[in-house]
GROMACS .gro file of C-alpha atoms in nm:
model
  457
    1MET     CA    1  -0.020  -0.013   0.013
    2LEU     CA    2   0.327   0.234   0.096
    3ARG     CA    3   0.422   0.149  -0.190
    4LYS     CA    4   0.120   0.247  -0.436
    5PHE     CA    5   0.123   0.574  -0.225
    6LEU     CA    6   0.453   0.656  -0.343
    7ALA     CA    7   0.413   0.621  -0.633
    8ILE     CA    8   0.106   0.801  -0.728
    9VAL     CA    9   0.305   1.075  -0.552
   10ILE     CA   10   0.581   1.051  -0.728
   11ALA     CA   11   0.324   1.115  -1.062
   12VAL     CA   12   0.181   1.384  -0.961
   13ALA     CA   13   0.464   1.543  -0.877
   14MET     CA   14   0.654   1.431  -1.270
   15VAL     CA   15   0.353   1.593  -1.410
   16MET     CA   16   0.238   1.875  -1.230
   17PRO     CA   17   0.536   2.086  -1.313
   18LEU     CA   18   0.460   2.039  -1.711
   19ALA     CA   19   0.089   2.018  -1.665
   20VAL     CA   20  -0.071   2.302  -1.514
   21ALA     CA   21   0.000   2.585  -1.760
   22PRO     CA   22   0.033   2.339  -2.118
   23ALA     CA   23  -0.237   2.196  -2.009
   24SER     CA   24  -0.471   2.434  -1.987
   25ALA     CA   25  -0.315   2.603  -2.298
   26GLN     CA   26  -0.425   2.261  -2.477
   27ARG     CA   27  -0.768   2.313  -2.356
   28GLY     CA   28  -0.803   2.671  -2.527
   29LYS     CA   29  -0.832   2.852  -2.101
   30LEU     CA   30  -0.516   3.087  -2.217
   31PRO     CA   31  -0.629   3.374  -2.435
   32LEU     CA   32  -0.375   3.362  -2.694
   33VAL     CA   33  -0.345   3.607  -2.925
   34ARG     CA   34  -0.230   3.631  -3.318
   35ASP     CA   35  -0.045   3.869  -3.440
   36ALA     CA   36   0.190   3.847  -3.767
   37GLU     CA   37   0.358   4.173  -3.701
   38THR     CA   38   0.470   4.149  -3.297
   39GLU     CA   39   0.535   3.780  -3.382
   40ALA     CA   40   0.814   3.880  -3.665
   41LEU     CA   41   0.912   4.172  -3.379
   42LEU     CA   42   0.966   3.889  -3.101
   43LYS     CA   43   1.149   3.637  -3.343
   44ASP     CA   44   1.410   3.882  -3.398
   45TYR     CA   45   1.467   3.963  -3.055
   46ALA     CA   46   1.500   3.576  -2.982
   47LYS     CA   47   1.698   3.470  -3.314
   48PRO     CA   48   2.094   3.590  -3.146
   49ILE     CA   49   1.982   3.469  -2.809
   50PHE     CA   50   1.906   3.157  -2.940
   51LYS     CA   51   2.167   3.115  -3.181
   52VAL     CA   52   2.426   3.171  -2.889
   53ALA     CA   53   2.223   2.969  -2.626
   54GLY     CA   54   2.277   2.653  -2.882
   55ILE     CA   55   1.836   2.644  -2.960
   56ALA     CA   56   1.821   2.744  -3.261
   57ASN     CA   57   1.804   2.394  -3.451
   58SER     CA   58   1.515   2.360  -3.213
   59GLU     CA   59   1.373   2.720  -3.188
   60PRO     CA   60   1.096   2.731  -2.929
   61GLN     CA   61   0.793   2.861  -3.076
   62ILE     CA   62   0.710   3.191  -2.893
   63ILE     CA   63   0.307   3.275  -2.821
   64LEU     CA   64   0.140   3.548  -2.722
   65VAL     CA   65  -0.106   3.510  -2.444
   66ASN     CA   66  -0.340   3.796  -2.384
   67ASP     CA   67  -0.313   3.914  -2.026
   68LYS     CA   68  -0.215   4.266  -1.992
   69SER     CA   69   0.038   4.197  -1.650
   70PHE     CA   70   0.447   4.170  -1.703
   71ASN     CA   71   0.477   3.787  -1.713
   72ALA     CA   72   0.679   3.562  -1.935
   73PHE     CA   73   0.667   3.134  -1.897
   74VAL     CA   74   0.808   2.834  -2.058
   75PRO     CA   75   0.647   2.490  -1.993
   76ASP     CA   76   0.906   2.311  -2.210
   77SER     CA   77   1.155   2.320  -2.476
   78ARG     CA   78   0.908   2.388  -2.787
   79ARG     CA   79   0.721   2.708  -2.586
   80MET     CA   80   0.776   3.052  -2.451
   81PHE     CA   81   0.466   3.222  -2.355
   82ILE     CA   82   0.503   3.562  -2.355
   83ASN     CA   83   0.250   3.816  -2.209
   84ILE     CA   84   0.125   4.128  -2.407
   85GLY     CA   85   0.148   4.282  -2.097
   86VAL     CA   86   0.549   4.295  -2.119
   87LEU     CA   87   0.556   4.447  -2.470
   88LEU     CA   88   0.323   4.757  -2.337
   89GLU     CA   89   0.488   4.812  -2.043
   90ALA     CA   90   0.862   4.773  -2.182
   91GLU     CA   91   0.969   5.054  -2.302
   92THR     CA   92   1.303   4.941  -2.513
   93PRO     CA   93   1.377   4.612  -2.716
   94GLY     CA   94   1.632   4.580  -2.441
   95GLU     CA   95   1.342   4.476  -2.176
   96VAL     CA   96   1.185   4.264  -2.422
   97ILE     CA   97   1.509   4.037  -2.504
   98GLY     CA   98   1.613   4.008  -2.149
   99VAL     CA   99   1.308   3.864  -2.047
  100ILE     CA  100   1.349   3.606  -2.364
  101ALA     CA  101   1.658   3.622  -2.280
  102HIS     CA  102   1.606   3.513  -1.896
  103GLU     CA  103   1.364   3.243  -2.017
  104THR     CA  104   1.602   3.152  -2.263
  105GLY     CA  105   1.805   2.997  -1.972
  106HIS     CA  106   1.560   2.809  -1.853
  107ILE     CA  107   1.509   2.636  -2.181
  108ALA     CA  108   1.920   2.571  -2.294
  109GLY     CA  109   1.958   2.499  -1.899
  110ARG     CA  110   1.674   2.191  -1.914
  111HIS     CA  111   1.558   2.344  -1.529
  112LEU     CA  112   1.229   2.189  -1.679
  113VAL     CA  113   1.371   1.812  -1.730
  114ARG     CA  114   1.542   1.869  -1.408
  115LEU     CA  115   1.227   2.062  -1.215
  116ARG     CA  116   1.083   1.694  -1.240
  117SER     CA  117   1.313   1.533  -1.048
  118ALA     CA  118   1.315   1.753  -0.765
  119ALA     CA  119   0.977   1.803  -0.779
  120ALA     CA  120   0.960   1.404  -0.717
  121ASN     CA  121   1.230   1.410  -0.437
  122ALA     CA  122   1.042   1.714  -0.271
  123GLN     CA  123   0.743   1.518  -0.229
  124ILE     CA  124   0.941   1.175  -0.162
  125VAL     CA  125   1.003   1.360   0.186
  126SER     CA  126   0.687   1.500   0.218
  127VAL     CA  127   0.524   1.149   0.249
  128ILE     CA  128   0.797   1.030   0.457
  129SER     CA  129   0.773   1.348   0.716
  130MET     CA  130   0.401   1.265   0.717
  131ILE     CA  131   0.444   0.872   0.758
  132VAL     CA  132   0.683   0.969   1.069
  133GLY     CA  133   0.456   1.194   1.166
  134ALA     CA  134   0.131   1.002   1.141
  135GLY     CA  135   0.303   0.761   1.359
  136ALA     CA  136   0.383   0.980   1.646
  137ALA     CA  137   0.039   1.048   1.615
  138ALA     CA  138  -0.122   0.717   1.596
  139ALA     CA  139   0.181   0.590   1.935
  140GLY     CA  140   0.064   0.939   2.125
  141ALA     CA  141  -0.290   0.801   2.110
  142ALA     CA  142  -0.243   0.445   2.230
  143ALA     CA  143  -0.037   0.612   2.510
  144GLY     CA  144  -0.330   0.832   2.593
  145SER     CA  145  -0.092   1.193   2.615
  146GLY     CA  146  -0.248   1.489   2.457
  147GLN     CA  147   0.105   1.651   2.431
  148ALA     CA  148   0.177   1.357   2.187
  149ALA     CA  149  -0.060   1.355   2.011
  150SER     CA  150  -0.084   1.723   1.948
  151GLY     CA  151   0.302   1.713   1.815
  152GLY     CA  152   0.221   1.405   1.610
  153ALA     CA  153  -0.058   1.647   1.422
  154ALA     CA  154   0.173   1.917   1.395
  155ALA     CA  155   0.411   1.689   1.240
  156VAL     CA  156   0.155   1.599   0.974
  157LEU     CA  157   0.028   1.942   0.865
  158GLY     CA  158   0.393   2.101   0.874
  159ALA     CA  159   0.532   1.745   0.642
  160GLY     CA  160   0.408   1.946   0.298
  161SER     CA  161   0.634   2.238   0.404
  162VAL     CA  162   0.942   2.062   0.454
  163GLY     CA  163   0.901   1.905   0.079
  164GLN     CA  164   0.728   2.242  -0.026
  165ARG     CA  165   1.039   2.484   0.052
  166SER     CA  166   1.246   2.230  -0.040
  167LEU     CA  167   1.123   2.250  -0.391
  168LEU     CA  168   1.088   2.618  -0.417
  169SER     CA  169   1.442   2.637  -0.308
  170TYR     CA  170   1.592   2.492  -0.607
  171GLN     CA  171   1.345   2.688  -0.822
  172ARG     CA  172   1.521   3.022  -0.657
  173GLY     CA  173   1.839   2.839  -0.751
  174GLU     CA  174   1.718   2.765  -1.075
  175GLU     CA  175   1.569   3.146  -1.151
  176ALA     CA  176   1.954   3.321  -1.054
  177ALA     CA  177   2.079   3.001  -1.328
  178ALA     CA  178   1.907   3.163  -1.594
  179ASP     CA  179   1.900   3.481  -1.463
  180ARG     CA  180   2.313   3.442  -1.514
  181ALA     CA  181   2.283   3.249  -1.814
  182ALA     CA  182   2.067   3.551  -2.002
  183LEU     CA  183   2.341   3.817  -1.898
  184ARG     CA  184   2.606   3.548  -2.074
  185TYR     CA  185   2.358   3.564  -2.391
  186LEU     CA  186   2.371   3.937  -2.416
  187ASN     CA  187   2.714   4.021  -2.403
  188ALA     CA  188   2.724   3.731  -2.575
  189THR     CA  189   2.518   3.891  -2.858
  190LYS     CA  190   2.705   4.202  -2.814
  191GLN     CA  191   2.382   4.406  -2.603
  192SER     CA  192   2.339   4.592  -2.325
  193ALA     CA  193   2.179   4.430  -1.997
  194ARG     CA  194   2.076   4.757  -1.914
  195GLY     CA  195   1.718   4.675  -2.013
  196MET     CA  196   1.653   4.332  -1.799
  197LEU     CA  197   1.794   4.542  -1.507
  198LYS     CA  198   1.533   4.779  -1.606
  199THR     CA  199   1.246   4.492  -1.544
  200PHE     CA  200   1.380   4.350  -1.259
  201GLN     CA  201   1.389   4.734  -1.104
  202ARG     CA  202   1.000   4.758  -1.174
  203MET     CA  203   0.940   4.406  -1.026
  204SER     CA  204   1.172   4.534  -0.696
  205GLU     CA  205   0.887   4.881  -0.678
  206GLN     CA  206   0.615   4.665  -0.733
  207GLN     CA  207   0.679   4.443  -0.474
  208LEU     CA  208   0.840   4.682  -0.231
  209PHE     CA  209   0.502   4.665   0.019
  210SER     CA  210   0.425   4.353  -0.019
  211SER     CA  211   0.807   4.194   0.037
  212ARG     CA  212   0.780   4.360   0.392
  213PHE     CA  213   0.558   4.094   0.496
  214ALA     CA  214   0.667   3.778   0.266
  215ASP     CA  215   0.899   3.489   0.332
  216PRO     CA  216   1.171   3.480   0.088
  217TYR     CA  217   1.218   3.120   0.096
  218ALA     CA  218   0.799   3.078   0.009
  219GLN     CA  219   0.876   3.219  -0.261
  220SER     CA  220   0.960   2.988  -0.598
  221HIS     CA  221   1.119   3.336  -0.760
  222PRO     CA  222   1.424   3.530  -0.576
  223MET     CA  223   1.273   3.862  -0.465
  224ALA     CA  224   1.306   4.123  -0.737
  225GLN     CA  225   1.593   4.332  -0.559
  226GLU     CA  226   1.807   4.078  -0.466
  227ARG     CA  227   1.813   3.952  -0.844
  228PHE     CA  228   1.868   4.335  -0.873
  229ASN     CA  229   2.162   4.378  -0.694
  230GLY     CA  230   2.322   4.047  -0.804
  231LEU     CA  231   2.373   4.079  -1.163
  232LEU     CA  232   2.410   4.473  -1.148
  233ARG     CA  233   2.727   4.462  -1.069
  234ASP     CA  234   2.861   4.214  -1.325
  235ALA     CA  235   2.626   4.366  -1.606
  236GLN     CA  236   2.817   4.701  -1.566
  237LYS     CA  237   3.145   4.520  -1.612
  238SER     CA  238   3.055   4.477  -1.977
  239LYS     CA  239   3.220   4.658  -2.256
  240TYR     CA  240   2.841   4.662  -2.413
  241PHE     CA  241   2.634   4.779  -2.138
  242ASN     CA  242   2.648   5.170  -2.220
  243GLU     CA  243   2.536   4.995  -2.602
  244PRO     CA  244   2.194   5.185  -2.722
  245ASP     CA  245   1.960   4.981  -2.871
  246ASP     CA  246   1.935   4.947  -3.228
  247TYR     CA  247   1.713   5.207  -3.314
  248VAL     CA  248   1.530   5.015  -3.626
  249LEU     CA  249   1.394   4.772  -3.345
  250GLN     CA  250   1.320   5.062  -3.113
  251TYR     CA  251   1.087   5.188  -3.404
  252ARG     CA  252   0.954   4.879  -3.444
  253HIS     CA  253   0.895   4.826  -3.071
  254ASP     CA  254   0.700   5.139  -3.105
  255LEU     CA  255   0.429   5.033  -3.347
  256VAL     CA  256   0.408   4.727  -3.218
  257MET     CA  257   0.278   4.880  -2.889
  258ALA     CA  258   0.038   5.116  -2.996
  259LYS     CA  259  -0.097   4.797  -3.222
  260ILE     CA  260  -0.135   4.633  -2.890
  261PHE     CA  261  -0.259   4.879  -2.685
  262ALA     CA  262  -0.484   4.990  -2.938
  263PHE     CA  263  -0.622   4.636  -3.033
  264THR     CA  264  -0.670   4.554  -2.626
  265SER     CA  265  -0.812   4.955  -2.506
  266HIS     CA  266  -1.164   5.105  -2.592
  267PRO     CA  267  -1.078   5.383  -2.857
  268SER     CA  268  -1.144   5.642  -2.641
  269ALA     CA  269  -0.845   5.584  -2.443
  270THR     CA  270  -0.653   5.489  -2.712
  271LEU     CA  271  -0.722   5.886  -2.825
  272ARG     CA  272  -0.582   5.960  -2.491
  273ALA     CA  273  -0.298   5.819  -2.470
  274TYR     CA  274  -0.210   5.824  -2.801
  275PRO     CA  275  -0.350   6.250  -2.877
  276ARG     CA  276  -0.430   6.414  -3.262
  277SER     CA  277  -0.058   6.650  -3.134
  278ASP     CA  278   0.139   6.355  -3.117
  279LYS     CA  279   0.240   6.311  -3.483
  280SER     CA  280   0.490   5.925  -3.451
  281PRO     CA  281   0.371   5.735  -3.678
  282ALA     CA  282   0.316   5.459  -3.351
  283ALA     CA  283   0.050   5.709  -3.268
  284GLN     CA  284  -0.056   5.737  -3.634
  285TYR     CA  285  -0.100   5.367  -3.610
  286ALA     CA  286  -0.273   5.341  -3.269
  287ARG     CA  287  -0.548   5.605  -3.380
  288ALA     CA  288  -0.615   5.449  -3.729
  289ILE     CA  289  -0.734   5.109  -3.528
  290ALA     CA  290  -0.920   5.284  -3.321
  291SER     CA  291  -1.093   5.411  -3.560
  292MET     CA  292  -1.137   5.056  -3.724
  293LYS     CA  293  -1.250   4.959  -3.406
  294SER     CA  294  -1.486   5.224  -3.369
  295ARG     CA  295  -1.603   5.107  -3.750
  296GLY     CA  296  -1.583   5.486  -3.804
  297LYS     CA  297  -1.572   5.590  -4.174
  298GLY     CA  298  -1.222   5.743  -4.179
  299ALA     CA  299  -1.050   5.473  -4.115
  300VAL     CA  300  -0.973   5.303  -4.435
  301LYS     CA  301  -0.823   5.676  -4.489
  302GLU     CA  302  -0.606   5.702  -4.204
  303ILE     CA  303  -0.486   5.377  -4.328
  304ASP     CA  304  -0.410   5.506  -4.674
  305ALA     CA  305  -0.224   5.794  -4.501
  306LEU     CA  306  -0.005   5.538  -4.289
  307ILE     CA  307   0.077   5.349  -4.647
  308ARG     CA  308   0.186   5.656  -4.780
  309THR     CA  309   0.479   5.688  -4.492
  310GLN     CA  310   0.599   5.324  -4.573
  311PRO     CA  311   0.466   5.182  -4.936
  312ASN     CA  312   0.699   4.886  -4.829
  313ASN     CA  313   0.506   4.810  -4.445
  314PRO     CA  314   0.322   4.463  -4.531
  315TYR     CA  315   0.120   4.518  -4.161
  316TYR     CA  316  -0.034   4.838  -4.308
  317TYR     CA  317  -0.201   4.709  -4.629
  318GLU     CA  318  -0.309   4.345  -4.351
  319LEU     CA  319  -0.467   4.643  -4.134
  320LYS     CA  320  -0.696   4.817  -4.451
  321GLY     CA  321  -0.758   4.490  -4.569
  322GLN     CA  322  -0.885   4.382  -4.203
  323ALA     CA  323  -1.073   4.759  -4.165
  324LEU     CA  324  -1.246   4.648  -4.522
  325LEU     CA  325  -1.308   4.325  -4.455
  326GLU     CA  326  -1.431   4.379  -4.099
  327GLY     CA  327  -1.633   4.674  -4.253
  328GLY     CA  328  -1.840   4.450  -4.497
  329ASP     CA  329  -1.681   4.494  -4.767
  330PRO     CA  330  -1.443   4.129  -4.857
  331LYS     CA  331  -1.409   4.242  -5.168
  332ARG     CA  332  -1.244   4.550  -5.163
  333ALA     CA  333  -1.017   4.366  -4.864
  334ILE     CA  334  -0.803   4.123  -5.151
  335ALA     CA  335  -0.624   4.337  -5.341
  336PRO     CA  336  -0.503   4.493  -4.979
  337PHE     CA  337  -0.433   4.156  -4.827
  338ARG     CA  338  -0.295   4.040  -5.161
  339LYS     CA  339  -0.035   4.389  -5.142
  340ALA     CA  340   0.031   4.269  -4.802
  341LEU     CA  341   0.103   3.899  -4.914
  342SER     CA  342   0.352   3.983  -5.172
  343PHE     CA  343   0.617   4.092  -4.920
  344LYS     CA  344   0.580   3.808  -4.723
  345PRO     CA  345   0.475   3.530  -4.948
  346ASN     CA  346   0.506   3.234  -4.673
  347GLU     CA  347   0.381   3.447  -4.342
  348PRO     CA  348   0.067   3.188  -4.263
  349GLN     CA  349  -0.169   3.507  -4.097
  350PHE     CA  350  -0.185   3.685  -4.449
  351LEU     CA  351  -0.253   3.383  -4.640
  352VAL     CA  352  -0.544   3.326  -4.391
  353TRP     CA  353  -0.650   3.677  -4.486
  354LEU     CA  354  -0.645   3.643  -4.832
  355GLY     CA  355  -0.862   3.329  -4.804
  356TYR     CA  356  -1.085   3.454  -4.592
  357ALA     CA  357  -1.153   3.811  -4.800
  358LEU     CA  358  -1.195   3.552  -5.128
  359VAL     CA  359  -1.472   3.305  -4.966
  360GLY     CA  360  -1.606   3.673  -4.784
  361ALA     CA  361  -1.673   3.797  -5.114
  362ASN     CA  362  -1.910   3.545  -5.232
  363ASP     CA  363  -1.796   3.471  -5.623
  364LYS     CA  364  -1.680   3.062  -5.722
  365SER     CA  365  -1.449   3.191  -5.931
  366TYR     CA  366  -1.229   3.295  -5.640
  367LEU     CA  367  -1.283   2.947  -5.441
  368PRO     CA  368  -1.027   2.741  -5.598
  369GLU     CA  369  -0.793   3.008  -5.494
  370ALA     CA  370  -0.918   3.043  -5.138
  371GLU     CA  371  -0.924   2.687  -5.091
  372ARG     CA  372  -0.506   2.649  -5.207
  373LEU     CA  373  -0.441   2.950  -4.980
  374LEU     CA  374  -0.601   2.836  -4.676
  375LYS     CA  375  -0.427   2.494  -4.701
  376ARG     CA  376  -0.120   2.638  -4.716
  377ALA     CA  377  -0.170   2.882  -4.413
  378ILE     CA  378  -0.235   2.521  -4.235
  379GLN     CA  379   0.050   2.356  -4.357
  380ARG     CA  380   0.270   2.590  -4.215
  381ASP     CA  381   0.088   2.682  -3.894
  382PRO     CA  382  -0.186   2.376  -3.851
  383ASN     CA  383  -0.314   2.528  -3.532
  384SER     CA  384  -0.533   2.782  -3.708
  385GLY     CA  385  -0.865   2.729  -3.646
  386VAL     CA  386  -0.982   3.046  -3.868
  387ALA     CA  387  -0.848   2.861  -4.191
  388TYR     CA  388  -1.018   2.547  -4.131
  389SER     CA  389  -1.344   2.716  -4.069
  390GLN     CA  390  -1.313   2.916  -4.404
  391LEU     CA  391  -1.194   2.607  -4.591
  392ALA     CA  392  -1.467   2.434  -4.427
  393ILE     CA  393  -1.735   2.701  -4.586
  394ALA     CA  394  -1.554   2.639  -4.900
  395HIS     CA  395  -1.550   2.299  -4.992
  396GLY     CA  396  -1.891   2.377  -4.886
  397ARG     CA  397  -1.935   2.619  -5.165
  398GLN     CA  398  -1.810   2.410  -5.384
  399GLY     CA  399  -2.065   2.143  -5.307
  400GLU     CA  400  -1.771   1.912  -5.156
  401ARG     CA  401  -1.949   1.818  -4.794
  402ALA     CA  402  -1.715   1.539  -4.707
  403GLU     CA  403  -1.408   1.781  -4.691
  404ALA     CA  404  -1.658   2.051  -4.598
  405ASP     CA  405  -1.712   1.800  -4.259
  406LEU     CA  406  -1.337   1.711  -4.240
  407ALA     CA  407  -1.183   2.098  -4.270
  408THR     CA  408  -1.466   2.149  -3.950
  409ALA     CA  409  -1.403   1.830  -3.794
  410LYS     CA  410  -0.966   1.969  -3.773
  411GLY     CA  411  -1.053   2.300  -3.659
  412LEU     CA  412  -1.306   2.133  -3.355
  413MET     CA  413  -0.969   1.975  -3.299
  414VAL     CA  414  -0.764   2.298  -3.252
  415SER     CA  415  -1.040   2.478  -3.034
  416GLY     CA  416  -1.052   2.158  -2.741
  417ASP     CA  417  -1.409   2.034  -2.846
  418PHE     CA  418  -1.324   1.666  -2.950
  419ASN     CA  419  -1.650   1.532  -2.941
  420ALA     CA  420  -1.823   1.797  -3.203
  421ALA     CA  421  -1.481   1.665  -3.349
  422LYS     CA  422  -1.588   1.277  -3.415
  423ARG     CA  423  -1.899   1.343  -3.510
  424TYR     CA  424  -1.805   1.521  -3.823
  425ALA     CA  425  -1.524   1.341  -3.856
  426ALA     CA  426  -1.762   1.047  -3.849
  427ARG     CA  427  -2.039   1.227  -4.091
  428ALA     CA  428  -1.752   1.316  -4.357
  429GLN     CA  429  -1.587   0.909  -4.333
  430LYS     CA  430  -1.960   0.794  -4.471
  431SER     CA  431  -1.826   0.992  -4.806
  432LEU     CA  432  -1.480   0.961  -4.837
  433LYS     CA  433  -1.310   0.666  -5.017
  434ARG     CA  434  -1.223   0.393  -4.770
  435GLY     CA  435  -0.835   0.405  -4.698
  436SER     CA  436  -0.782   0.699  -4.863
  437PRO     CA  437  -0.564   1.039  -4.702
  438ALA     CA  438  -0.888   1.191  -4.594
  439TRP     CA  439  -1.078   0.871  -4.471
  440LEU     CA  440  -0.750   0.828  -4.274
  441GLN     CA  441  -0.758   1.186  -4.119
  442ALA     CA  442  -1.135   1.179  -4.019
  443ASP     CA  443  -1.068   0.824  -3.875
  444ASP     CA  444  -0.763   0.917  -3.657
  445ILE     CA  445  -0.958   1.221  -3.533
  446VAL     CA  446  -1.300   0.927  -3.437
  447SER     CA  447  -1.011   0.721  -3.222
  448TYR     CA  448  -0.832   1.022  -3.093
  449LYS     CA  449  -0.900   1.032  -2.709
  450PRO     CA  450  -0.759   1.316  -2.551
  451PRO     CA  451  -0.481   1.274  -2.221
  452ASP     CA  452  -0.708   1.234  -1.921
  453LEU     CA  453  -0.525   1.468  -1.657
  454GLU     CA  454  -0.681   1.346  -1.395
  455ARG     CA  455  -0.665   0.964  -1.424
  456ASN     CA  456  -0.235   1.061  -1.497
  457ARG     CA  457  -0.217   1.214  -1.187
   0.00000   0.00000   0.00000
C-alpha cells in the first residue's frame, strides 16, 4: 500500500510542473493572441539569443498571451509564452530581449526537466515526514498522551511545508541560474543588459510593499531587489553595458506597442494615450486602429495615409484589408491582403486573411484560389482555427460536403471541442473513400482519445 501511495505521489510531482500551464493552453484556457507583426518582432529579438544559447536548431515557438500583466514562462523546450503586458510595459527592445534571454536560460539549462526530478524528491520528503508524523500521532493516541498526539498532528500538518520549501529552494536556484545565463547571452550578442535590469527594478518597486510581509524562503522566484543587486555589478563590467538599442528595433517596438494598446483598449483610451498632437508613426498607427474599431468612416483614409508614409510596410496593408473585411466589404479587402502577401509570401496569417476575403466575396470563381491559400496556411500553421473554418466554407460552396465536414472537424480539434470534432469526422468518413488519406485523417479524429490528466495524476 505504501509503495502504491509513493508511486501516485511521485507521478503527481512529475506531471504537475509541466501540466499546469501547457494543459490549460491546450484546452484553450489561455487567451492567446495572433499577430504576424508582433510575432515577427519577437522572433527577431530571440534569434541571436537562441543562437548563442545553442537552441537555434530547435527554435522554440514564441506564443503571445492576451494578459496585460508583465509575465512570461516556458512550459517545455518547444514553447515560450509571453504576455502582451511585457510589450505594453517595456519601453525599449532591451527590456523584452532581457525577458526572452532569461526564459531561454531555463530552456538551455534544461531546468524544466530537472524540476520534475526535484519535485519528485520534494514530494518523497513530504511523504516520509507524513508517515513519521502519523506514527507519532498513533503512538500518542495509544499512550493517551495529549502532548504526543498534538506533536504528531503538527508533524503531519508541517510535512507538506518541508517538501515544498525544498522544491521552492531548488526553483530559486534555477531562477538565479537563468539570470546569469541571460547575462551571458546578452554579452555574447553584444547587447546591453540595462533593459533586463530595468525589468528587475520595476519588479522590485512593485514588491516594495508586499515584500515587507513575504517570506523570501517561500517564494519560487528570488525577490526582485536581490536579483537586481546580484546582477548589476556583473552587468556593468560588460563593455556593451552602455550600448544603445538598435534604432530600427526601437521603431518597430514602438509600432507594436501602439498596435497592441489600440487593439486591446477602448478607442477613447487610445486617443487619450495617443492624442492628435502626437504625429509619430506609432501614434498614427494607434489612432487608425482606434478608428477601425469604432467603425469610423475615415479609418481606411487614415490607414491610406500610413501607407503613403511607408509603402513597403506589409502590416499597414494587412490593417487596411482587415478594416475593409470587418467593415463588410470583403471584395475590396482582397487587394490590400494580396499586397501584404506580396511582401511576405509565406506568412500564414496573410494567407488566411486573403483566403478569408476570397471566401467572403461570395464569388464562386474565387473559391479554388481560396482553397489553395488556406491549405498553404494550414501547412505552415496547423493550429489556425480560422483557416479550417474558412476552408470548410470554401469546400461547402463547391459542393464538397465530406471535405467540408473534415475541415470543420479539424478546426474543432484545434479549439479542443473533441466530441463535436468526432461527429463531423464520422459524418465525413461516410462519404470518403475508405483508406484514402482524407478517410484516414477522419479516422484519426474519430479514434482520438484526449489525455485524461486526472487519471494520469
